[in-house]
PDB file of C-alpha atoms in Angstrom:
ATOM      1  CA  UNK A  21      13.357  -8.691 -15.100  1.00 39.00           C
ATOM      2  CA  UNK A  22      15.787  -5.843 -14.921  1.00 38.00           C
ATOM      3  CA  UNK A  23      18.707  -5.030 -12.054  1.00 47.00           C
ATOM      4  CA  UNK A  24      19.051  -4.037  -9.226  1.00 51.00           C
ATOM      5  CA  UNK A  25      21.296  -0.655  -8.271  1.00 51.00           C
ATOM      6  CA  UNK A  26      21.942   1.659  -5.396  1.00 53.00           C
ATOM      7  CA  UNK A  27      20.952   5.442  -6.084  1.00 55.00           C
ATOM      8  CA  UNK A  28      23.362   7.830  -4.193  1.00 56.00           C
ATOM      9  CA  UNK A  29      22.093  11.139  -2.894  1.00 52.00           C
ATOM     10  CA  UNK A  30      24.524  13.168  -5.122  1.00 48.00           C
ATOM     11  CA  UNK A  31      23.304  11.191  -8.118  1.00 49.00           C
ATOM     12  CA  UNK A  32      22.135  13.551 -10.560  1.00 51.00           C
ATOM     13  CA  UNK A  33      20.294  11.537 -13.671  1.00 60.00           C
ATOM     14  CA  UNK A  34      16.681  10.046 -13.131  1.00 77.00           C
ATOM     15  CA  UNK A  35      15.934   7.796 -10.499  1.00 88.00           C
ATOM     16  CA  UNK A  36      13.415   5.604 -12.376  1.00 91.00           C
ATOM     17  CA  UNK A  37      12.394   2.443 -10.503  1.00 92.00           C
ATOM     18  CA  UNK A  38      11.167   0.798  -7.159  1.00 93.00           C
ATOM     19  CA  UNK A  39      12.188   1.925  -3.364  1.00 95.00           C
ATOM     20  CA  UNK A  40      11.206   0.122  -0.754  1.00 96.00           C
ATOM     21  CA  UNK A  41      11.480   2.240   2.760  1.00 97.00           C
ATOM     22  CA  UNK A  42      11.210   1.486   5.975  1.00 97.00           C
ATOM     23  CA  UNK A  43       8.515   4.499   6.845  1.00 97.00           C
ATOM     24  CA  UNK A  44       9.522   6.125  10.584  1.00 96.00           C
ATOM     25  CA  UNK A  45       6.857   6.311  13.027  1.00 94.00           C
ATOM     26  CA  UNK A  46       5.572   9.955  13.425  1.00 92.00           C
ATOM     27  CA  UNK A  47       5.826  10.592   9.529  1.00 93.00           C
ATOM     28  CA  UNK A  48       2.882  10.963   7.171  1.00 92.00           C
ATOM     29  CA  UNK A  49       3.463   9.207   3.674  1.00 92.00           C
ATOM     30  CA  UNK A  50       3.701  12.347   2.031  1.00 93.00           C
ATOM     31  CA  UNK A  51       6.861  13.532   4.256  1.00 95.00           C
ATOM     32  CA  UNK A  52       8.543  10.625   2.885  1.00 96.00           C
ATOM     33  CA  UNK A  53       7.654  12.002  -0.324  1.00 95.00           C
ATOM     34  CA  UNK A  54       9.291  14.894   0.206  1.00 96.00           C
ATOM     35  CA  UNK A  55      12.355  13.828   1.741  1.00 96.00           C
ATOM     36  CA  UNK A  56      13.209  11.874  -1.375  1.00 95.00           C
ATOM     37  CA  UNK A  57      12.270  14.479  -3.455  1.00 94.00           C
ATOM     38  CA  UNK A  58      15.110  16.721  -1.601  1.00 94.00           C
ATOM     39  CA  UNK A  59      17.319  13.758  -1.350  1.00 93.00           C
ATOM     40  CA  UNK A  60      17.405  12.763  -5.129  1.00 92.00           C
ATOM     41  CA  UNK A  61      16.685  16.670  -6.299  1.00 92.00           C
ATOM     42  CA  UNK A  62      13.707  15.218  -8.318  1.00 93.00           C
ATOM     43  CA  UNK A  63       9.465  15.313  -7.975  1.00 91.00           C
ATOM     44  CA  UNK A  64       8.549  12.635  -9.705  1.00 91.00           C
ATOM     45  CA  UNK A  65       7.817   9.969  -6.159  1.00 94.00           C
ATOM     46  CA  UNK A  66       4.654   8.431  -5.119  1.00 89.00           C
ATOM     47  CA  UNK A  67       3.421   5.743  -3.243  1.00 89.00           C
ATOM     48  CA  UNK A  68       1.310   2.428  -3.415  1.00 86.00           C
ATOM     49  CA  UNK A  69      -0.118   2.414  -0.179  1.00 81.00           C
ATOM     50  CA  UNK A  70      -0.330   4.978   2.406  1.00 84.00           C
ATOM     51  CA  UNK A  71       0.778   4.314   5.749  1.00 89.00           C
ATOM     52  CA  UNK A  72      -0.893   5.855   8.851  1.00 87.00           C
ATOM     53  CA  UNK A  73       1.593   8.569  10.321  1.00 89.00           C
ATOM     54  CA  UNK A  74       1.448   6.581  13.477  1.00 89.00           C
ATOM     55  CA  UNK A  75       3.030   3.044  11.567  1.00 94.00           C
ATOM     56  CA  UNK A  76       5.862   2.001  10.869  1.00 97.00           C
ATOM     57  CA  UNK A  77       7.479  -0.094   8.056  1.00 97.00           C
ATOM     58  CA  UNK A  78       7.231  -1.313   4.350  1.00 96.00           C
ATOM     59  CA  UNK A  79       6.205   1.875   2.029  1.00 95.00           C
ATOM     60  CA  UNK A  80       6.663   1.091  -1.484  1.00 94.00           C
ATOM     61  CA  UNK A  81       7.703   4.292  -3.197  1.00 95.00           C
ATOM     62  CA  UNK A  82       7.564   4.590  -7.228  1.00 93.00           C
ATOM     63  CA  UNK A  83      10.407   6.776  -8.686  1.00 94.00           C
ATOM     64  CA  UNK A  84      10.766   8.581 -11.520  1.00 92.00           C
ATOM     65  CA  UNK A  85       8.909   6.831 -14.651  1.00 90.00           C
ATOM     66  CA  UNK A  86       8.152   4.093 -12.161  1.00 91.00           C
ATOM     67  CA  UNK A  87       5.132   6.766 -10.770  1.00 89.00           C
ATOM     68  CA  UNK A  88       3.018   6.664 -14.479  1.00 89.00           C
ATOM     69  CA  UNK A  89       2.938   2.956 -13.581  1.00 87.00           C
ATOM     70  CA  UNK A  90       0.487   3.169 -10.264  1.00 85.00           C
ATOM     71  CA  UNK A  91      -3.207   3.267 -12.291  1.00 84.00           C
ATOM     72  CA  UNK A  92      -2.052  -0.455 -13.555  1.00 87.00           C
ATOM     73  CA  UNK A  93      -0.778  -1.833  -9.738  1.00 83.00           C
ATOM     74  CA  UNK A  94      -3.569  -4.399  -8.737  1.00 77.00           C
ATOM     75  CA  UNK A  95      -4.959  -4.049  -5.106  1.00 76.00           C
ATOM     76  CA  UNK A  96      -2.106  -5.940  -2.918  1.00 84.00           C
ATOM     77  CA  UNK A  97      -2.320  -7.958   0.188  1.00 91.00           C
ATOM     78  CA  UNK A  98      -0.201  -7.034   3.455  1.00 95.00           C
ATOM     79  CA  UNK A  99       0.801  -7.999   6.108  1.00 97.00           C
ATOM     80  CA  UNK A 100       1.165  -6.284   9.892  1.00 98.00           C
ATOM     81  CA  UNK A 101       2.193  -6.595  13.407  1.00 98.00           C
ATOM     82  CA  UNK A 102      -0.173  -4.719  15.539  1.00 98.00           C
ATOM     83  CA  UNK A 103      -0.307  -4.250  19.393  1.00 98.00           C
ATOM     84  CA  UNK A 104      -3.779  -3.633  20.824  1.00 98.00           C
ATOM     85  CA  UNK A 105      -4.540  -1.602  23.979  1.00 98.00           C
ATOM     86  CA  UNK A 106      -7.174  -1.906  26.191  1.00 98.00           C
ATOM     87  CA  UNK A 107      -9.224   0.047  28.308  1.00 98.00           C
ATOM     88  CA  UNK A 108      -9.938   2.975  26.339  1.00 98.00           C
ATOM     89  CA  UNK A 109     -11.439   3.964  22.968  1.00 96.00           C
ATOM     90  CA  UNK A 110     -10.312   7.065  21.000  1.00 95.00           C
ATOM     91  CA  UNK A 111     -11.942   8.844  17.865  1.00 89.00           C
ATOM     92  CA  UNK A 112      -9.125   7.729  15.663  1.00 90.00           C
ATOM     93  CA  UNK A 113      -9.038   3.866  17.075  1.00 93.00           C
ATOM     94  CA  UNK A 114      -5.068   4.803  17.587  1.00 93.00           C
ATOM     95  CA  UNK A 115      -2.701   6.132  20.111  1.00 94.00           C
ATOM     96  CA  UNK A 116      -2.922   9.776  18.791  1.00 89.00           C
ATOM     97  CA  UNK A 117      -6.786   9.852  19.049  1.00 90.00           C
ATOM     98  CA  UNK A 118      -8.826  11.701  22.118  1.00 90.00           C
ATOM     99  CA  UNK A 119     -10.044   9.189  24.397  1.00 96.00           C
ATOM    100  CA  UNK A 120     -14.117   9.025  24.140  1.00 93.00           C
ATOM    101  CA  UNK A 121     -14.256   6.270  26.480  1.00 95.00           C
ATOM    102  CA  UNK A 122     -12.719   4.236  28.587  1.00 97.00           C
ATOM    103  CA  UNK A 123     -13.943   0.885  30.618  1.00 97.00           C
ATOM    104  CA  UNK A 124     -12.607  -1.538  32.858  1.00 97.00           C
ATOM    105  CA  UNK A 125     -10.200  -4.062  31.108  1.00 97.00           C
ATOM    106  CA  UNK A 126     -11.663  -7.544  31.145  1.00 96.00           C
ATOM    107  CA  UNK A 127      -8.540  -9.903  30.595  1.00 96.00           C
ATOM    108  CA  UNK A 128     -10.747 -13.239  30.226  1.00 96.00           C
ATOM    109  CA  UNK A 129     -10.691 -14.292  27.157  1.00 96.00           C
ATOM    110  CA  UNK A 130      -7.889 -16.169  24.758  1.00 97.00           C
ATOM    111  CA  UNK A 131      -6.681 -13.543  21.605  1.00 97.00           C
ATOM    112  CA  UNK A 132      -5.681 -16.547  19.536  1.00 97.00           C
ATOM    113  CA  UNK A 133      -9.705 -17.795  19.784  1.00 97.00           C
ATOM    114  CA  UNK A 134     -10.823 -14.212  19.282  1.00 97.00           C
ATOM    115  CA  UNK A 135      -8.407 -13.189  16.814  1.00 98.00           C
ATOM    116  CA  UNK A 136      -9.584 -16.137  14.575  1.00 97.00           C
ATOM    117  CA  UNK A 137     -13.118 -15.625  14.507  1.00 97.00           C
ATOM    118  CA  UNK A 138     -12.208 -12.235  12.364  1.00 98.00           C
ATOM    119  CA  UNK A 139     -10.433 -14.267   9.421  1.00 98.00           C
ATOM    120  CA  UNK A 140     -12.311 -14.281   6.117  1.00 97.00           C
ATOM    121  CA  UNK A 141     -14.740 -12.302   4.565  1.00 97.00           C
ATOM    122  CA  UNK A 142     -15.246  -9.236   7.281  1.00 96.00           C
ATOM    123  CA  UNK A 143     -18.002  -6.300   6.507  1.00 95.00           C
ATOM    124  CA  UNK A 144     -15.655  -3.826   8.437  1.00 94.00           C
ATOM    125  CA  UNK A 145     -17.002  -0.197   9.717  1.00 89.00           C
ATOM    126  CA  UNK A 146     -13.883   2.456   8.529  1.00 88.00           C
ATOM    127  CA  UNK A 147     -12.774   4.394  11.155  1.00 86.00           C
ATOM    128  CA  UNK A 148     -14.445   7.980  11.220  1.00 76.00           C
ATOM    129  CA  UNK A 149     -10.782   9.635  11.005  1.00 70.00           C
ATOM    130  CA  UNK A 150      -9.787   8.173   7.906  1.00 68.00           C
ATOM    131  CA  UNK A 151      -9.700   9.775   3.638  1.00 67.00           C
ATOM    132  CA  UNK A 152     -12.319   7.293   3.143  1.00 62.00           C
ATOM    133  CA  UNK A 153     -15.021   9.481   0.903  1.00 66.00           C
ATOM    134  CA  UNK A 154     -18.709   9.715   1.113  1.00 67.00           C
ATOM    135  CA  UNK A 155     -20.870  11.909  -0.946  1.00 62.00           C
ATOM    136  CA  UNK A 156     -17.620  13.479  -2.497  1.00 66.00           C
ATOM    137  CA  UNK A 157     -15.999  14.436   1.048  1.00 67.00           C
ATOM    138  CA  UNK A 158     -13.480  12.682   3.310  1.00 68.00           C
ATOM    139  CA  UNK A 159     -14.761  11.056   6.719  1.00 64.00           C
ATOM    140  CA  UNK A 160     -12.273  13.319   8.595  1.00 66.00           C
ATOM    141  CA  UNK A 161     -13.317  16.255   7.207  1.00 65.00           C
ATOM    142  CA  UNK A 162     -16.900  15.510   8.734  1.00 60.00           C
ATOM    143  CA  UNK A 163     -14.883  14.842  11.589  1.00 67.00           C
ATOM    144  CA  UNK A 164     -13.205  18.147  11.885  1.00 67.00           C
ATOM    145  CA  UNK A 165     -15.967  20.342  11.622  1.00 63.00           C
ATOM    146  CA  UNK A 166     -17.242  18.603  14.563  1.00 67.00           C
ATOM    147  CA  UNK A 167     -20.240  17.111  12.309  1.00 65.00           C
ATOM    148  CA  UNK A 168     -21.965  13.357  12.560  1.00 65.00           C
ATOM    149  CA  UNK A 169     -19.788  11.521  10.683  1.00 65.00           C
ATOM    150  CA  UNK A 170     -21.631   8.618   8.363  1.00 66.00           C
ATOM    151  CA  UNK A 171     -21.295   5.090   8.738  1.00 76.00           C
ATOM    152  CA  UNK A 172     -19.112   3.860   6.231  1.00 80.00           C
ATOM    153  CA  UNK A 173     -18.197   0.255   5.612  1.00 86.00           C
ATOM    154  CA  UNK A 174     -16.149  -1.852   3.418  1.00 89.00           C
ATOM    155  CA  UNK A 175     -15.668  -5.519   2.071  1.00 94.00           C
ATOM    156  CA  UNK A 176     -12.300  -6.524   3.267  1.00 95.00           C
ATOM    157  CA  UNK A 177     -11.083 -10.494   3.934  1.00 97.00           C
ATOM    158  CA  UNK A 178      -8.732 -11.193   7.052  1.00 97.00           C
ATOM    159  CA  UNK A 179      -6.844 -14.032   5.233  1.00 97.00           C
ATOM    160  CA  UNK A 180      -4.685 -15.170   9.097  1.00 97.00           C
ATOM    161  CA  UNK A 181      -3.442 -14.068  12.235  1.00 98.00           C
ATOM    162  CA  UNK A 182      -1.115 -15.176  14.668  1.00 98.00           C
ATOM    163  CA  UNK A 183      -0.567 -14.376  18.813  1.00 98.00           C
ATOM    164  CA  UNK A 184       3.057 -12.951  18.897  1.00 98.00           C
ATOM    165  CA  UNK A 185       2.908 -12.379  23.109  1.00 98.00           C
ATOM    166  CA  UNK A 186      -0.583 -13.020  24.283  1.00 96.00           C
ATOM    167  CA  UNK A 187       0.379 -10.537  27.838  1.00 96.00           C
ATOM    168  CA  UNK A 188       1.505  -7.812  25.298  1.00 97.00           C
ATOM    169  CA  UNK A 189      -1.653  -8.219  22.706  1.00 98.00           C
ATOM    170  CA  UNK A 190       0.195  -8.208  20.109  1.00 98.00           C
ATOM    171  CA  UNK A 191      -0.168 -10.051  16.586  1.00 98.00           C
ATOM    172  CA  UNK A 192       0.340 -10.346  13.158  1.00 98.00           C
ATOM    173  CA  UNK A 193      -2.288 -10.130  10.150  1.00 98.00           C
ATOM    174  CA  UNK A 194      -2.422 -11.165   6.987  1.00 97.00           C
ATOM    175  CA  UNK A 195      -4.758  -9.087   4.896  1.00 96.00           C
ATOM    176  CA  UNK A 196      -6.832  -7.700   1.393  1.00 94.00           C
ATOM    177  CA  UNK A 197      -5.692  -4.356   0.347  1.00 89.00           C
ATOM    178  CA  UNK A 198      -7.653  -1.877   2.430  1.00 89.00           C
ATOM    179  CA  UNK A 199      -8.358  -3.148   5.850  1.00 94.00           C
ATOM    180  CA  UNK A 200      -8.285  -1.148   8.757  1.00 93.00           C
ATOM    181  CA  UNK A 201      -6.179  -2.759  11.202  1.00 96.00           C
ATOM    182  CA  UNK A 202      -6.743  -0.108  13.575  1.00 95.00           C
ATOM    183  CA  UNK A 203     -10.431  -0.712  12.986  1.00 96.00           C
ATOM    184  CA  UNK A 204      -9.678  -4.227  13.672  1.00 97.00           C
ATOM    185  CA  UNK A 205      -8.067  -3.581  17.041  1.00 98.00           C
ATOM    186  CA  UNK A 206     -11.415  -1.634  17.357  1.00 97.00           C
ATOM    187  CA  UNK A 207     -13.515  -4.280  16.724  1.00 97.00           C
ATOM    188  CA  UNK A 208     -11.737  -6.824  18.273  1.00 98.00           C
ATOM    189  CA  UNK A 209     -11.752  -5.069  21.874  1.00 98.00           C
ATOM    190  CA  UNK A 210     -15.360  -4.507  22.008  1.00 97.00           C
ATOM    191  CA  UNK A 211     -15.980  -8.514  21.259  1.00 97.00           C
ATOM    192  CA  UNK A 212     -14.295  -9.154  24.314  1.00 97.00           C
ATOM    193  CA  UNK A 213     -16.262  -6.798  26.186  1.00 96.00           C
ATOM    194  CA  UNK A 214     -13.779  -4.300  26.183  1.00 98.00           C
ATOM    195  CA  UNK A 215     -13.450  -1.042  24.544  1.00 97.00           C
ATOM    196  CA  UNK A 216     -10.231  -0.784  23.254  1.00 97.00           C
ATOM    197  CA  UNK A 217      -7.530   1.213  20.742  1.00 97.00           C
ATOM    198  CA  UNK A 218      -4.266  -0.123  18.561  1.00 97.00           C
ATOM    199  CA  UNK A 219      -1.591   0.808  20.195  1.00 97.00           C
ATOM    200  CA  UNK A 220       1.223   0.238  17.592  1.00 97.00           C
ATOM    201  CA  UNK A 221       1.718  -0.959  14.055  1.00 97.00           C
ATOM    202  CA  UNK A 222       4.430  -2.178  11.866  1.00 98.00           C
ATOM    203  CA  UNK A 223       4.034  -3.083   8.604  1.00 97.00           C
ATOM    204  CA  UNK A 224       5.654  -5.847   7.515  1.00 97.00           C
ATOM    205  CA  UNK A 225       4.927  -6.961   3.335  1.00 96.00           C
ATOM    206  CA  UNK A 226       3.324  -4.558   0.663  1.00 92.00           C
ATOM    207  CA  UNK A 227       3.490  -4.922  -3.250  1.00 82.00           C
ATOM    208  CA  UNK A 228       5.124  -8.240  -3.101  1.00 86.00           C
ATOM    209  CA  UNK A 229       8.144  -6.541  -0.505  1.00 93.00           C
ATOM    210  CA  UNK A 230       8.943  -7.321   2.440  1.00 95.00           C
ATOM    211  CA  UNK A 231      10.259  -5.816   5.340  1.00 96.00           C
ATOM    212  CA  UNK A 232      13.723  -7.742   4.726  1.00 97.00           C
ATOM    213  CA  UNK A 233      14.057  -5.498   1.912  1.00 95.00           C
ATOM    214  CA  UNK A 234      12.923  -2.241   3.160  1.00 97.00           C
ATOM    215  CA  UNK A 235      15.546   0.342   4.324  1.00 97.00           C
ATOM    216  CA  UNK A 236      15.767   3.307   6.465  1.00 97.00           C
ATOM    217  CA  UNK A 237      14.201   6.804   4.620  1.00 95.00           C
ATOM    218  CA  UNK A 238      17.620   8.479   5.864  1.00 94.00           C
ATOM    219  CA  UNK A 239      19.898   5.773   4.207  1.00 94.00           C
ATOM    220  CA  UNK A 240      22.967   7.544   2.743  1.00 90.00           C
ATOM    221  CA  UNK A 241      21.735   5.297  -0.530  1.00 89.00           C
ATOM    222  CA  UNK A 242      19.139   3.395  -1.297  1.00 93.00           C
ATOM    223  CA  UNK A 243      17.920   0.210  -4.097  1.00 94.00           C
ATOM    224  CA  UNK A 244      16.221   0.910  -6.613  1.00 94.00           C
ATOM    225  CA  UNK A 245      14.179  -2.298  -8.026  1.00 93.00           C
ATOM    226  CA  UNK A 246      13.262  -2.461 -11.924  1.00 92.00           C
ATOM    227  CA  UNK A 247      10.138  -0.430 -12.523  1.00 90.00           C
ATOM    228  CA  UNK A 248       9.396  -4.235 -14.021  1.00 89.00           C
ATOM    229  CA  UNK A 249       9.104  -5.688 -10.738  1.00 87.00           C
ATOM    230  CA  UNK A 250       5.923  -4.143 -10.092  1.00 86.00           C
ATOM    231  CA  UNK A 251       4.353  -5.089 -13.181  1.00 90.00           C
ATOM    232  CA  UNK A 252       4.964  -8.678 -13.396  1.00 87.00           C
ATOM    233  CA  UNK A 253       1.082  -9.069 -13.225  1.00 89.00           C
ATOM    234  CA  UNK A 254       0.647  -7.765 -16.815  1.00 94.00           C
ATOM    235  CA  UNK A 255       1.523 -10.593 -19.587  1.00 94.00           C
ATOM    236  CA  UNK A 256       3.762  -9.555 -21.419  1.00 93.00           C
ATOM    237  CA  UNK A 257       3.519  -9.529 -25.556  1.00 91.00           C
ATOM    238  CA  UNK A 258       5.352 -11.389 -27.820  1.00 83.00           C
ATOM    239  CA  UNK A 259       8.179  -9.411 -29.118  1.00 80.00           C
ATOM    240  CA  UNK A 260       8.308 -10.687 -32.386  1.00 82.00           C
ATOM    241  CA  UNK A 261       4.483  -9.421 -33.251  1.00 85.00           C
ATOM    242  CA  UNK A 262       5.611  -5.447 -32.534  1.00 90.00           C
ATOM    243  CA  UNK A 263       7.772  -3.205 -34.286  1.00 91.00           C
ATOM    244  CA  UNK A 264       9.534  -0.963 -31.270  1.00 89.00           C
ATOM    245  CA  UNK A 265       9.757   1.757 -33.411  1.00 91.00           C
ATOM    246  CA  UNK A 266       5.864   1.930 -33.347  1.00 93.00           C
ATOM    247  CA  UNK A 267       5.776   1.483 -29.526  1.00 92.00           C
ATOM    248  CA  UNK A 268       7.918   4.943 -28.978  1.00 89.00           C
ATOM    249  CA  UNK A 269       5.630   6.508 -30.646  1.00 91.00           C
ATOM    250  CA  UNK A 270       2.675   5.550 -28.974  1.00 91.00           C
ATOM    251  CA  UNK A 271       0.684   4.120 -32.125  1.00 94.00           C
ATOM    252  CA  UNK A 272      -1.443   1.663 -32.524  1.00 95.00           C
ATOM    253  CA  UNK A 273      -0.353  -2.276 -32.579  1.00 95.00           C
ATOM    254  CA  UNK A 274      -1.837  -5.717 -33.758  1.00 94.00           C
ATOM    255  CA  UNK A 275      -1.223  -8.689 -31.880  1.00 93.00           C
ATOM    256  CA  UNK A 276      -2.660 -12.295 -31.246  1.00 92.00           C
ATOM    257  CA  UNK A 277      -3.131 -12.572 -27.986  1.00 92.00           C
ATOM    258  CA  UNK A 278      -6.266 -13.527 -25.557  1.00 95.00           C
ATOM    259  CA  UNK A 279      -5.059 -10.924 -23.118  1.00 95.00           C
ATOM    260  CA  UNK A 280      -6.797  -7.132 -23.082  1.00 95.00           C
ATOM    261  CA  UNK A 281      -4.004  -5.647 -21.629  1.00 95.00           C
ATOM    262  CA  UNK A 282       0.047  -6.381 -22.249  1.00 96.00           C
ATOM    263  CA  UNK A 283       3.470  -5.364 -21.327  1.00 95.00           C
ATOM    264  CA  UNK A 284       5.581  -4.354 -24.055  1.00 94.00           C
ATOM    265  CA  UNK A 285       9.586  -5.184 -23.300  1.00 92.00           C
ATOM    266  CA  UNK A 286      12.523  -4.175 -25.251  1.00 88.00           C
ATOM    267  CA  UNK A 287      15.284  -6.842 -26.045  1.00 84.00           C
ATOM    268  CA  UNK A 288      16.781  -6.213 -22.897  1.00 86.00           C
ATOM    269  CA  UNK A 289      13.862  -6.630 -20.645  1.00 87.00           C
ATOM    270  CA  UNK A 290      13.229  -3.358 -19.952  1.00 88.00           C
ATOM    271  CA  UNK A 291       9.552  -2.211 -19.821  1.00 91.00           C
ATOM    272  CA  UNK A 292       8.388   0.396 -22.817  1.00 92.00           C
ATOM    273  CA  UNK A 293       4.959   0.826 -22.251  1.00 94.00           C
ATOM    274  CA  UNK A 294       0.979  -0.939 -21.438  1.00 95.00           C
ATOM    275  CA  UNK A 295      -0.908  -1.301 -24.315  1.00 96.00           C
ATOM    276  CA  UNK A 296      -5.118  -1.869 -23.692  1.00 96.00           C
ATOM    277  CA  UNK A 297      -7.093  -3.655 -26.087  1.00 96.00           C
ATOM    278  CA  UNK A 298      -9.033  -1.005 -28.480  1.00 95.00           C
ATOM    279  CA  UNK A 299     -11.231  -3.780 -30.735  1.00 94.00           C
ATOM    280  CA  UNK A 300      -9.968  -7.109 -32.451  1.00 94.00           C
ATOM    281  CA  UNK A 301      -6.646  -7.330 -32.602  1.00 94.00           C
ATOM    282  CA  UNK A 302      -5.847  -4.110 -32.326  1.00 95.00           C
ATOM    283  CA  UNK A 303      -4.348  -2.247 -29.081  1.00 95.00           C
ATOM    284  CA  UNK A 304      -3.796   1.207 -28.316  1.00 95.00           C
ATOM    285  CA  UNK A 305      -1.236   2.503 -25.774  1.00 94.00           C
ATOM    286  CA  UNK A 306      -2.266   3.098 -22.196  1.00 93.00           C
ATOM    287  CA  UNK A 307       0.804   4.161 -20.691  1.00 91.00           C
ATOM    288  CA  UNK A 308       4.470   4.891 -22.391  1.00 90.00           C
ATOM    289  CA  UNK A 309       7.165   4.141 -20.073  1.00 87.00           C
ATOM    290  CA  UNK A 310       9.992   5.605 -22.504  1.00 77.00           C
TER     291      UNK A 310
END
């Protein structure tokens, strides 16, 4: 659904629609943010995903009336290439972190075997530096203020990995929205009886992109996928059962459907707006994307 164009820097109507950057190393999500915002002279940008200012690569950004579509994105899996280092553990399970201890590196062992025996269903402990939230307040803020900081865990599922260079420890990972991969590297180190830290991450897919398609944040223009792209999830309704003139104005609709929630299109493809089940066969918007 929809077309793809290339947004120039000097262009001055609304950039409404998908980017897909390659994020810099050394850059928080939210500086990409704001470079686009100066860039395209516009606020509306967000994200699906944050990226850890230390990684690199696919950061799907939502533009324009693209960004009232991220409360309907479903939970996305990814993919990474990591590179684990051994020998010393930090507070943030990354390069930037302080060291808190450090061991001798015990090279025995085969990553491919251990590597494996984290795929599936993994119970995994968030790092302590992370905007995970617990009782209303962010593990790093615990961290900060130089308090014990709770252990937090989550259900995430490891769905395969793969040795890239077994001297260099590095690999890729398929995974659920919301793993940790530096917790991973973490984890991973201490089952070999090492303590250990990621050393570098790229990531690679996100929201259905993939790093084929990502380009550089300092591109002198960029492509901008159909805000439809990232909605292809939704069913959308039958045409024929809504009167468009009702859907601009946000009222309610009737339709026959089995679905709760639908994607209204316009004879040209073009997304108008989410509509949520209210009761029967009636639906109420959720989102207008006029």
């Amino acid at each position: 659904m929809g077309t793809v164009i290339a947004m120039k820097e000097t262009q001055t109507a609304s950039l409404d629609g998908i980017l897909v950057i390659d994020k810099p190393a050394g850059m928080t999500s939210h500086d990409v943010i704001a470079t686009l915002r100066r860039k395209y002279r516009q606020k509306k940008f967000g994200h699906t995903g944050t990226l850890d200012p230390d990684a690199s690569g696919v950061l799907v950004i939502l533009a324009g009336k693209a960004a009232k579509c991220l409360q309907f994105l479903p939970d996305t899996d990814k993919e990474y290439i990591a590179e684990l280092a051994l020998g010393s553990e930090t507070d943030t399970d990354d390069a930037s972190g302080t060291v808190v201890r450090t061991a001798p590196v015990n090279r025995d062992f085969s990553l491919d075997q251990e590597l494996k025996k984290f795929e599936g269903p993994l119970h995994q402990q968030v790092p302590t530096t992370s905007a995970k939230k617990i009782a209303g307040r962010k593990l790093m803020d615990y961290q900060r203020k130089g308090q014990e900081v709770p252990a937090v865990y989550t259900d995430v599922t490891i769905y395969d990995t793969e040795v890239l260079d077994e001297d260099d420890l590095r690999f890729r990972v398929s995974c659920s929205s919301g793993t940790y991969i530096r917790a991973l590297c973490r984890d991973l180190a201490r089952a070999t009886g090492n303590c250990g830290h990621m050393k570098s991450l790229r990531r690679t897919r996100a929201g259905g992109f993939t790093l084929e398609q990502a380009e550089p944040l300092h591109a002198d223009c960029h492509t901008v996928h159909p805000i439809e792209r990232v909605l292809e999830t939704i069913p959308a309704a039958d045409s024929a059962q809504v009167d468009l003139s009702d859907i601009r104005n946000g009222r309610h609709i009737r339709l026959n459907t089995p679905d709760d929630r639908v994607l209204v299109l316009d004879s040209d493809g073009h997304a108008l707006a989410v509509y949520d089940r209210d009761h029967g066969d009636v639906f109420a918007c959720a989102r207008g994307l006029w």
